[in-house]
Every structure is written in structure tokens, then in C-alpha cells.
């Protein structure tokens, strides 16, 4: 099962990096005379209402659909791990201040804030990524902090403090490796959440200009073609679902394997 999940995400990564070169047609090229057409030998997934090849747009849109969620997951993981370790290990006023900030952030309606930020500021997905990273981080901080509180009281952490090791070394050289299963699983879940959220923004027409090759935007633009060429809308929706499920299941498998002492 793990091999299948890795293969699915590997293919998605290849499409995200090289999709524009792999596309059989120019994703922006229009053929108004052809219009929306069902799958054929020339167009494996058919065309949309402007005669654009659906497969080419799927491959070209993989970069937009996947690279931004990866960036969100990376930012969320770095911020939450660093701040969670700091709060759980230092305690005192640092922990109190950080937890009150986390409580305030969690109480905010995340998706509504995201829609307002992107809708008002505009500028594509750049601000959405920043806002999403800040919105996803508080929940992960709480998780990492709770695990750090448990780890800091164990014998190996006490021994490190007795030897006079600096706090930064204890946190990142001794505590962090024991938090790796949760960190890896949380990063994959953050990727999935960002993938779905950004696709939702695109479906609402927020973040990217019309006509941009993007999976979420393709679902929105082609939802009226279900009678003429259903694949124009079903294919991008299916890819979002498959990638999200694969990343979620891989995160679960990674957590179990790392908890047992390493991926096997």
C-alpha cells in the first residue's frame, strides 16, 4: 500500500514540476470551432467550451494546484515545530503568552479570514499562502507543545540538562527526533488542508485570474459542461481527491512506521 501511495504522489510531483512540458497541447490554445468535445484519440480527456485540451490543462495546472500547498505545509511545519518546542520546553511566560495567542487564533473563522484576505488584497495565491500558514500553525503548535511537555520530563532530557547542554541543543538535537512521527504526519495533513482550501478559493473565483490552468478553477469553469464533456470537470476534481487521500494515508503510514523506529 505504501508503495502505491508514494507512486501516486510521485506522479503528482512530476506533473507539478514538468507538467507544462509534458502537456501534448498548449493549455491556453483555443479551438472555438471544436468547442466542448468528448474524449477522442486526439484529445484523451476531451476539450472545454473554448476548445482547450483538458489533459494539457490538467498537467499545466498541477504546478499551481500542488506547489502552493507544499509551500503552506513547509511554512506551517517550520513555524509550529519551532514555536511548539519553545513553548513546551521553556514554559513560564513564554508558554503562557504563546498559548493565549494560539487560543485567540484558533477562535477565528479560518476560511472566512482567508476569503477576506485574498478577496480584498488580491495578488494571486501569495497572500493566501501567508494567511493559510498563519491560520494552520496554531493548531499544530498546541500538538507539538503537548508532546514536548511529555518528552522534557523523560530521563534522557533530564540527563541532557544535568550535563549542562544548552536548551536549543536539547530541543532540536534530542527532543525533536522523538517528535518526528507527529511532525511528518502533521505536515502531510497541512498539505492536504491547503490543497483543499486553495482549490475551494479557486472554485469561488478568488486568487487566480479566469482561464488560468488550475484544478480548482477548472472544476468551477467546466461545471456547466457535464452534459457535453463531464471529464472537463470530473477529472480535476478526481485528481484533487486522489492526491488528498494519498497524502492523508501516507501520513498515517509514516506516523506508524516512524513510531516503531523508522520507515520500513
PDB file of C-alpha atoms in Angstrom:
ATOM      1  CA  UNK A   1       0.000   0.000   0.000  1.00  0.00           C
ATOM      2  CA  UNK A   2       2.771   2.455   0.923  1.00  0.00           C
ATOM      3  CA  UNK A   3       4.412   1.897  -2.470  1.00  0.00           C
ATOM      4  CA  UNK A   4       1.150   2.759  -4.230  1.00  0.00           C
ATOM      5  CA  UNK A   5       0.717   5.935  -2.187  1.00  0.00           C
ATOM      6  CA  UNK A   6       4.295   7.031  -2.867  1.00  0.00           C
ATOM      7  CA  UNK A   7       3.819   6.298  -6.575  1.00  0.00           C
ATOM      8  CA  UNK A   8       0.642   8.402  -6.717  1.00  0.00           C
ATOM      9  CA  UNK A   9       2.288  11.356  -5.004  1.00  0.00           C
ATOM     10  CA  UNK A  10       5.433  10.873  -7.087  1.00  0.00           C
ATOM     11  CA  UNK A  11       3.434  11.111 -10.312  1.00  0.00           C
ATOM     12  CA  UNK A  12       1.687  14.200  -8.951  1.00  0.00           C
ATOM     13  CA  UNK A  13       5.080  15.739  -8.145  1.00  0.00           C
ATOM     14  CA  UNK A  14       6.344  15.026 -11.672  1.00  0.00           C
ATOM     15  CA  UNK A  15       3.242  16.660 -13.126  1.00  0.00           C
ATOM     16  CA  UNK A  16       3.711  19.672 -10.838  1.00  0.00           C
ATOM     17  CA  UNK A  17       7.329  20.156 -11.902  1.00  0.00           C
ATOM     18  CA  UNK A  18       7.211  19.178 -15.570  1.00  0.00           C
ATOM     19  CA  UNK A  19       3.519  19.333 -16.429  1.00  0.00           C
ATOM     20  CA  UNK A  20       3.896  22.230 -18.866  1.00  0.00           C
ATOM     21  CA  UNK A  21       6.493  20.270 -20.864  1.00  0.00           C
ATOM     22  CA  UNK A  22       4.509  17.028 -20.743  1.00  0.00           C
ATOM     23  CA  UNK A  23       1.293  18.637 -21.999  1.00  0.00           C
ATOM     24  CA  UNK A  24       0.509  17.487 -25.565  1.00  0.00           C
ATOM     25  CA  UNK A  25      -1.025  20.877 -26.455  1.00  0.00           C
ATOM     26  CA  UNK A  26      -0.650  24.477 -25.413  1.00  0.00           C
ATOM     27  CA  UNK A  27      -3.016  24.687 -22.395  1.00  0.00           C
ATOM     28  CA  UNK A  28      -4.110  28.177 -23.465  1.00  0.00           C
ATOM     29  CA  UNK A  29      -4.661  27.345 -27.145  1.00  0.00           C
ATOM     30  CA  UNK A  30      -8.315  27.701 -28.136  1.00  0.00           C
ATOM     31  CA  UNK A  31     -10.289  25.982 -30.877  1.00  0.00           C
ATOM     32  CA  UNK A  32     -13.656  27.689 -30.920  1.00  0.00           C
ATOM     33  CA  UNK A  33     -14.754  25.674 -33.928  1.00  0.00           C
ATOM     34  CA  UNK A  34     -14.307  22.466 -31.918  1.00  0.00           C
ATOM     35  CA  UNK A  35     -15.740  23.757 -28.649  1.00  0.00           C
ATOM     36  CA  UNK A  36     -16.569  21.275 -25.904  1.00  0.00           C
ATOM     37  CA  UNK A  37     -15.901  17.776 -27.184  1.00  0.00           C
ATOM     38  CA  UNK A  38     -15.861  14.338 -25.610  1.00  0.00           C
ATOM     39  CA  UNK A  39     -12.645  12.306 -25.269  1.00  0.00           C
ATOM     40  CA  UNK A  40     -11.095  11.191 -28.545  1.00  0.00           C
ATOM     41  CA  UNK A  41      -7.804   9.913 -29.938  1.00  0.00           C
ATOM     42  CA  UNK A  42      -6.612  13.493 -30.395  1.00  0.00           C
ATOM     43  CA  UNK A  43      -7.862  14.737 -27.019  1.00  0.00           C
ATOM     44  CA  UNK A  44      -7.805  11.943 -24.426  1.00  0.00           C
ATOM     45  CA  UNK A  45      -9.969  13.848 -21.928  1.00  0.00           C
ATOM     46  CA  UNK A  46     -11.790  15.960 -24.454  1.00  0.00           C
ATOM     47  CA  UNK A  47     -11.901  19.744 -24.622  1.00  0.00           C
ATOM     48  CA  UNK A  48     -13.657  22.507 -22.720  1.00  0.00           C
ATOM     49  CA  UNK A  49     -16.109  25.073 -24.077  1.00  0.00           C
ATOM     50  CA  UNK A  50     -13.261  27.090 -25.650  1.00  0.00           C
ATOM     51  CA  UNK A  51     -11.766  24.043 -27.335  1.00  0.00           C
ATOM     52  CA  UNK A  52      -8.794  23.840 -24.951  1.00  0.00           C
ATOM     53  CA  UNK A  53      -7.357  20.384 -24.341  1.00  0.00           C
ATOM     54  CA  UNK A  54      -8.396  19.202 -20.859  1.00  0.00           C
ATOM     55  CA  UNK A  55      -5.426  16.868 -20.347  1.00  0.00           C
ATOM     56  CA  UNK A  56      -2.953  19.625 -21.199  1.00  0.00           C
ATOM     57  CA  UNK A  57      -4.643  21.994 -18.774  1.00  0.00           C
ATOM     58  CA  UNK A  58      -4.601  19.332 -16.045  1.00  0.00           C
ATOM     59  CA  UNK A  59      -0.851  18.803 -16.483  1.00  0.00           C
ATOM     60  CA  UNK A  60      -0.099  22.520 -16.696  1.00  0.00           C
ATOM     61  CA  UNK A  61      -2.315  23.240 -13.684  1.00  0.00           C
ATOM     62  CA  UNK A  62      -0.643  20.665 -11.456  1.00  0.00           C
ATOM     63  CA  UNK A  63       2.083  23.120 -10.521  1.00  0.00           C
ATOM     64  CA  UNK A  64      -0.379  25.746  -9.292  1.00  0.00           C
ATOM     65  CA  UNK A  65      -2.564  23.161  -7.565  1.00  0.00           C
ATOM     66  CA  UNK A  66       0.258  21.356  -5.710  1.00  0.00           C
ATOM     67  CA  UNK A  67       3.259  23.654  -5.239  1.00  0.00           C
ATOM     68  CA  UNK A  68       1.356  26.271  -3.233  1.00  0.00           C
ATOM     69  CA  UNK A  69       0.045  23.662  -0.744  1.00  0.00           C
ATOM     70  CA  UNK A  70       3.597  22.311  -0.389  1.00  0.00           C
ATOM     71  CA  UNK A  71       4.776  25.820   0.489  1.00  0.00           C
ATOM     72  CA  UNK A  72       1.966  26.197   3.024  1.00  0.00           C
ATOM     73  CA  UNK A  73       2.843  22.851   4.625  1.00  0.00           C
ATOM     74  CA  UNK A  74       6.547  23.739   4.794  1.00  0.00           C
ATOM     75  CA  UNK A  75       5.895  27.122   6.431  1.00  0.00           C
ATOM     76  CA  UNK A  76       3.368  25.627   8.850  1.00  0.00           C
ATOM     77  CA  UNK A  77       5.713  22.795   9.850  1.00  0.00           C
ATOM     78  CA  UNK A  78       8.699  25.060  10.498  1.00  0.00           C
ATOM     79  CA  UNK A  79       6.692  27.619  12.479  1.00  0.00           C
ATOM     80  CA  UNK A  80       4.640  25.168  14.529  1.00  0.00           C
ATOM     81  CA  UNK A  81       7.570  22.887  15.356  1.00  0.00           C
ATOM     82  CA  UNK A  82       9.833  25.742  16.429  1.00  0.00           C
ATOM     83  CA  UNK A  83       7.217  27.585  18.477  1.00  0.00           C
ATOM     84  CA  UNK A  84       5.714  24.396  19.930  1.00  0.00           C
ATOM     85  CA  UNK A  85       9.120  23.191  21.112  1.00  0.00           C
ATOM     86  CA  UNK A  86       9.882  26.597  22.567  1.00  0.00           C
ATOM     87  CA  UNK A  87       6.598  26.836  24.446  1.00  0.00           C
ATOM     88  CA  UNK A  88       6.683  23.265  25.760  1.00  0.00           C
ATOM     89  CA  UNK A  89      10.284  23.357  26.867  1.00  0.00           C
ATOM     90  CA  UNK A  90      10.687  26.894  28.195  1.00  0.00           C
ATOM     91  CA  UNK A  91       7.299  27.111  29.959  1.00  0.00           C
ATOM     92  CA  UNK A  92       6.772  30.234  32.087  1.00  0.00           C
ATOM     93  CA  UNK A  93       5.724  33.468  30.442  1.00  0.00           C
ATOM     94  CA  UNK A  94       6.833  32.282  27.011  1.00  0.00           C
ATOM     95  CA  UNK A  95       4.396  29.361  27.171  1.00  0.00           C
ATOM     96  CA  UNK A  96       1.594  31.464  28.652  1.00  0.00           C
ATOM     97  CA  UNK A  97       1.912  34.215  26.025  1.00  0.00           C
ATOM     98  CA  UNK A  98       2.112  31.760  23.165  1.00  0.00           C
ATOM     99  CA  UNK A  99      -0.856  29.684  24.309  1.00  0.00           C
ATOM    100  CA  UNK A 100      -3.085  32.720  24.731  1.00  0.00           C
ATOM    101  CA  UNK A 101      -2.136  33.809  21.210  1.00  0.00           C
ATOM    102  CA  UNK A 102      -2.882  30.305  19.936  1.00  0.00           C
ATOM    103  CA  UNK A 103      -6.284  30.301  21.657  1.00  0.00           C
ATOM    104  CA  UNK A 104      -7.144  33.622  20.002  1.00  0.00           C
ATOM    105  CA  UNK A 105      -6.043  32.411  16.562  1.00  0.00           C
ATOM    106  CA  UNK A 106      -7.975  29.137  16.819  1.00  0.00           C
ATOM    107  CA  UNK A 107     -11.141  31.045  17.761  1.00  0.00           C
ATOM    108  CA  UNK A 108     -11.047  32.928  14.444  1.00  0.00           C
ATOM    109  CA  UNK A 109     -13.082  31.564  11.491  1.00  0.00           C
ATOM    110  CA  UNK A 110     -10.152  30.490   9.351  1.00  0.00           C
ATOM    111  CA  UNK A 111     -11.806  30.081   5.957  1.00  0.00           C
ATOM    112  CA  UNK A 112     -13.692  33.342   6.300  1.00  0.00           C
ATOM    113  CA  UNK A 113     -10.475  35.188   7.180  1.00  0.00           C
ATOM    114  CA  UNK A 114      -8.776  33.583   4.193  1.00  0.00           C
ATOM    115  CA  UNK A 115     -11.525  34.623   1.793  1.00  0.00           C
ATOM    116  CA  UNK A 116     -11.467  38.193   3.107  1.00  0.00           C
ATOM    117  CA  UNK A 117      -7.661  38.466   2.895  1.00  0.00           C
ATOM    118  CA  UNK A 118      -7.429  37.114  -0.645  1.00  0.00           C
ATOM    119  CA  UNK A 119     -10.567  38.897  -1.833  1.00  0.00           C
ATOM    120  CA  UNK A 120      -9.537  42.305  -0.504  1.00  0.00           C
ATOM    121  CA  UNK A 121      -5.781  42.246  -1.147  1.00  0.00           C
ATOM    122  CA  UNK A 122      -5.818  40.114  -4.305  1.00  0.00           C
ATOM    123  CA  UNK A 123      -2.458  39.388  -5.910  1.00  0.00           C
ATOM    124  CA  UNK A 124      -2.933  35.678  -6.578  1.00  0.00           C
ATOM    125  CA  UNK A 125      -2.082  32.947  -4.117  1.00  0.00           C
ATOM    126  CA  UNK A 126       0.844  34.743  -2.443  1.00  0.00           C
ATOM    127  CA  UNK A 127      -1.179  36.342   0.342  1.00  0.00           C
ATOM    128  CA  UNK A 128      -3.359  33.243   0.587  1.00  0.00           C
ATOM    129  CA  UNK A 129      -0.294  31.105   1.342  1.00  0.00           C
ATOM    130  CA  UNK A 130       0.872  33.508   4.047  1.00  0.00           C
ATOM    131  CA  UNK A 131      -2.583  33.732   5.619  1.00  0.00           C
ATOM    132  CA  UNK A 132      -3.095  29.979   5.440  1.00  0.00           C
ATOM    133  CA  UNK A 133       0.272  29.231   7.061  1.00  0.00           C
ATOM    134  CA  UNK A 134      -0.582  31.569   9.928  1.00  0.00           C
ATOM    135  CA  UNK A 135      -4.053  30.030  10.303  1.00  0.00           C
ATOM    136  CA  UNK A 136      -2.824  26.415  10.258  1.00  0.00           C
ATOM    137  CA  UNK A 137       0.107  26.964  12.617  1.00  0.00           C
ATOM    138  CA  UNK A 138      -1.743  27.460  15.962  1.00  0.00           C
ATOM    139  CA  UNK A 139      -3.339  24.016  15.996  1.00  0.00           C
ATOM    140  CA  UNK A 140      -0.027  22.313  15.281  1.00  0.00           C
ATOM    141  CA  UNK A 141       1.724  24.426  17.925  1.00  0.00           C
ATOM    142  CA  UNK A 142      -0.655  23.042  20.530  1.00  0.00           C
ATOM    143  CA  UNK A 143       0.068  19.456  19.438  1.00  0.00           C
ATOM    144  CA  UNK A 144       3.861  19.887  19.420  1.00  0.00           C
ATOM    145  CA  UNK A 145       3.770  21.678  22.763  1.00  0.00           C
ATOM    146  CA  UNK A 146       1.825  18.858  24.433  1.00  0.00           C
ATOM    147  CA  UNK A 147       4.307  16.278  23.157  1.00  0.00           C
ATOM    148  CA  UNK A 148       7.252  18.422  24.256  1.00  0.00           C
ATOM    149  CA  UNK A 149       5.817  18.692  27.772  1.00  0.00           C
ATOM    150  CA  UNK A 150       5.843  14.904  27.999  1.00  0.00           C
ATOM    151  CA  UNK A 151       9.303  14.460  26.460  1.00  0.00           C
ATOM    152  CA  UNK A 152      11.052  17.095  28.586  1.00  0.00           C
ATOM    153  CA  UNK A 153      10.337  15.117  31.752  1.00  0.00           C
ATOM    154  CA  UNK A 154      11.855  11.856  30.489  1.00  0.00           C
ATOM    155  CA  UNK A 155      15.221  10.564  31.675  1.00  0.00           C
ATOM    156  CA  UNK A 156      17.177  11.424  28.525  1.00  0.00           C
ATOM    157  CA  UNK A 157      16.087  15.069  28.675  1.00  0.00           C
ATOM    158  CA  UNK A 158      16.904  15.258  32.397  1.00  0.00           C
ATOM    159  CA  UNK A 159      20.341  13.783  31.686  1.00  0.00           C
ATOM    160  CA  UNK A 160      20.978  16.365  28.956  1.00  0.00           C
ATOM    161  CA  UNK A 161      20.091  19.201  31.325  1.00  0.00           C
ATOM    162  CA  UNK A 162      22.299  17.697  34.031  1.00  0.00           C
ATOM    163  CA  UNK A 163      25.227  17.708  31.600  1.00  0.00           C
ATOM    164  CA  UNK A 164      24.673  21.418  31.068  1.00  0.00           C
ATOM    165  CA  UNK A 165      23.698  21.239  27.399  1.00  0.00           C
ATOM    166  CA  UNK A 166      22.135  24.434  26.043  1.00  0.00           C
ATOM    167  CA  UNK A 167      18.365  24.478  25.725  1.00  0.00           C
ATOM    168  CA  UNK A 168      18.479  24.906  21.931  1.00  0.00           C
ATOM    169  CA  UNK A 169      20.566  21.739  21.559  1.00  0.00           C
ATOM    170  CA  UNK A 170      18.275  19.769  23.857  1.00  0.00           C
ATOM    171  CA  UNK A 171      15.195  20.901  21.921  1.00  0.00           C
ATOM    172  CA  UNK A 172      16.442  20.364  18.394  1.00  0.00           C
ATOM    173  CA  UNK A 173      19.003  17.564  18.802  1.00  0.00           C
ATOM    174  CA  UNK A 174      17.296  15.434  21.450  1.00  0.00           C
ATOM    175  CA  UNK A 175      13.584  16.251  21.702  1.00  0.00           C
ATOM    176  CA  UNK A 176      12.817  16.928  18.027  1.00  0.00           C
ATOM    177  CA  UNK A 177      13.809  13.448  16.696  1.00  0.00           C
ATOM    178  CA  UNK A 178      11.301  11.892  19.099  1.00  0.00           C
ATOM    179  CA  UNK A 179       8.598  14.193  17.746  1.00  0.00           C
ATOM    180  CA  UNK A 180       9.352  13.276  14.120  1.00  0.00           C
ATOM    181  CA  UNK A 181       6.350  10.925  13.642  1.00  0.00           C
ATOM    182  CA  UNK A 182       3.894  13.662  14.601  1.00  0.00           C
ATOM    183  CA  UNK A 183       5.764  16.372  12.690  1.00  0.00           C
ATOM    184  CA  UNK A 184       5.759  14.333   9.467  1.00  0.00           C
ATOM    185  CA  UNK A 185       2.102  13.360   9.789  1.00  0.00           C
ATOM    186  CA  UNK A 186       1.073  16.934  10.609  1.00  0.00           C
ATOM    187  CA  UNK A 187       2.975  18.325   7.623  1.00  0.00           C
ATOM    188  CA  UNK A 188       1.142  15.980   5.253  1.00  0.00           C
ATOM    189  CA  UNK A 189      -2.198  16.887   6.821  1.00  0.00           C
ATOM    190  CA  UNK A 190      -1.334  20.571   6.397  1.00  0.00           C
ATOM    191  CA  UNK A 191      -0.597  19.895   2.735  1.00  0.00           C
ATOM    192  CA  UNK A 192      -3.999  18.229   2.301  1.00  0.00           C
ATOM    193  CA  UNK A 193      -5.827  21.034   4.099  1.00  0.00           C
ATOM    194  CA  UNK A 194      -4.064  23.653   1.967  1.00  0.00           C
ATOM    195  CA  UNK A 195      -4.765  21.701  -1.236  1.00  0.00           C
ATOM    196  CA  UNK A 196      -8.490  21.562  -0.497  1.00  0.00           C
ATOM    197  CA  UNK A 197      -8.671  25.161   0.765  1.00  0.00           C
ATOM    198  CA  UNK A 198      -6.858  26.630  -2.244  1.00  0.00           C
ATOM    199  CA  UNK A 199      -8.987  24.555  -4.602  1.00  0.00           C
ATOM    200  CA  UNK A 200     -12.024  25.949  -2.801  1.00  0.00           C
ATOM    201  CA  UNK A 201     -10.780  29.502  -3.286  1.00  0.00           C
ATOM    202  CA  UNK A 202     -10.230  28.837  -6.980  1.00  0.00           C
ATOM    203  CA  UNK A 203     -13.726  27.361  -7.253  1.00  0.00           C
ATOM    204  CA  UNK A 204     -15.093  30.570  -5.760  1.00  0.00           C
ATOM    205  CA  UNK A 205     -13.118  32.563  -8.326  1.00  0.00           C
ATOM    206  CA  UNK A 206     -10.772  34.037  -5.721  1.00  0.00           C
ATOM    207  CA  UNK A 207      -6.981  34.123  -6.028  1.00  0.00           C
ATOM    208  CA  UNK A 208      -6.326  33.323  -9.689  1.00  0.00           C
ATOM    209  CA  UNK A 209      -7.493  35.100 -12.858  1.00  0.00           C
ATOM    210  CA  UNK A 210     -10.045  33.349 -15.055  1.00  0.00           C
ATOM    211  CA  UNK A 211      -8.552  30.984 -17.609  1.00  0.00           C
ATOM    212  CA  UNK A 212      -5.506  30.076 -15.529  1.00  0.00           C
ATOM    213  CA  UNK A 213      -4.768  26.324 -15.647  1.00  0.00           C
ATOM    214  CA  UNK A 214      -5.607  25.234 -12.094  1.00  0.00           C
ATOM    215  CA  UNK A 215      -7.509  22.197 -10.857  1.00  0.00           C
ATOM    216  CA  UNK A 216      -9.925  24.059  -8.598  1.00  0.00           C
ATOM    217  CA  UNK A 217     -10.584  26.716 -11.213  1.00  0.00           C
ATOM    218  CA  UNK A 218     -11.175  24.034 -13.866  1.00  0.00           C
ATOM    219  CA  UNK A 219     -13.893  22.470 -11.707  1.00  0.00           C
ATOM    220  CA  UNK A 220     -15.597  25.851 -11.442  1.00  0.00           C
ATOM    221  CA  UNK A 221     -15.242  26.827 -15.092  1.00  0.00           C
ATOM    222  CA  UNK A 222     -16.355  23.473 -16.507  1.00  0.00           C
ATOM    223  CA  UNK A 223     -19.171  22.519 -14.156  1.00  0.00           C
ATOM    224  CA  UNK A 224     -21.665  23.528 -16.826  1.00  0.00           C
ATOM    225  CA  UNK A 225     -20.228  21.008 -19.303  1.00  0.00           C
ATOM    226  CA  UNK A 226     -21.380  17.846 -17.543  1.00  0.00           C
ATOM    227  CA  UNK A 227     -23.696  17.042 -20.451  1.00  0.00           C
ATOM    228  CA  UNK A 228     -21.169  17.793 -23.202  1.00  0.00           C
ATOM    229  CA  UNK A 229     -17.878  16.619 -21.661  1.00  0.00           C
ATOM    230  CA  UNK A 230     -18.139  15.644 -17.979  1.00  0.00           C
ATOM    231  CA  UNK A 231     -14.405  14.875 -17.811  1.00  0.00           C
ATOM    232  CA  UNK A 232     -13.603  18.569 -18.076  1.00  0.00           C
ATOM    233  CA  UNK A 233     -14.918  18.995 -14.527  1.00  0.00           C
ATOM    234  CA  UNK A 234     -14.709  15.467 -13.110  1.00  0.00           C
ATOM    235  CA  UNK A 235     -11.017  14.916 -13.928  1.00  0.00           C
ATOM    236  CA  UNK A 236      -9.620  17.860 -11.884  1.00  0.00           C
ATOM    237  CA  UNK A 237     -11.990  17.095  -9.004  1.00  0.00           C
ATOM    238  CA  UNK A 238     -10.895  13.448  -9.052  1.00  0.00           C
ATOM    239  CA  UNK A 239      -7.209  14.435  -9.038  1.00  0.00           C
ATOM    240  CA  UNK A 240      -7.714  16.695  -6.019  1.00  0.00           C
ATOM    241  CA  UNK A 241      -9.485  13.851  -4.215  1.00  0.00           C
ATOM    242  CA  UNK A 242      -6.893  11.210  -5.116  1.00  0.00           C
ATOM    243  CA  UNK A 243      -3.904  13.347  -4.118  1.00  0.00           C
ATOM    244  CA  UNK A 244      -5.567  14.406  -0.858  1.00  0.00           C
ATOM    245  CA  UNK A 245      -6.444  10.812   0.063  1.00  0.00           C
ATOM    246  CA  UNK A 246      -2.972   9.546  -0.873  1.00  0.00           C
ATOM    247  CA  UNK A 247      -1.231  12.201   1.245  1.00  0.00           C
ATOM    248  CA  UNK A 248      -3.534  11.543   4.209  1.00  0.00           C
ATOM    249  CA  UNK A 249      -2.997   7.782   4.094  1.00  0.00           C
ATOM    250  CA  UNK A 250       0.755   8.202   3.617  1.00  0.00           C
ATOM    251  CA  UNK A 251       0.865  10.468   6.661  1.00  0.00           C
ATOM    252  CA  UNK A 252      -0.879   7.775   8.700  1.00  0.00           C
ATOM    253  CA  UNK A 253       1.514   5.090   7.456  1.00  0.00           C
ATOM    254  CA  UNK A 254       4.529   7.336   8.084  1.00  0.00           C
ATOM    255  CA  UNK A 255       3.392   8.030  11.641  1.00  0.00           C
ATOM    256  CA  UNK A 256       3.021   4.328  12.377  1.00  0.00           C
ATOM    257  CA  UNK A 257       6.365   3.408  10.805  1.00  0.00           C
ATOM    258  CA  UNK A 258       8.363   6.224  12.420  1.00  0.00           C
ATOM    259  CA  UNK A 259       6.776   5.478  15.790  1.00  0.00           C
ATOM    260  CA  UNK A 260       8.132   1.930  15.501  1.00  0.00           C
ATOM    261  CA  UNK A 261      11.643   3.156  14.828  1.00  0.00           C
ATOM    262  CA  UNK A 262      11.792   4.078  11.157  1.00  0.00           C
ATOM    263  CA  UNK A 263      10.195   3.654   7.769  1.00  0.00           C
ATOM    264  CA  UNK A 264      10.433   0.077   6.538  1.00  0.00           C
TER     265      UNK A 264
END
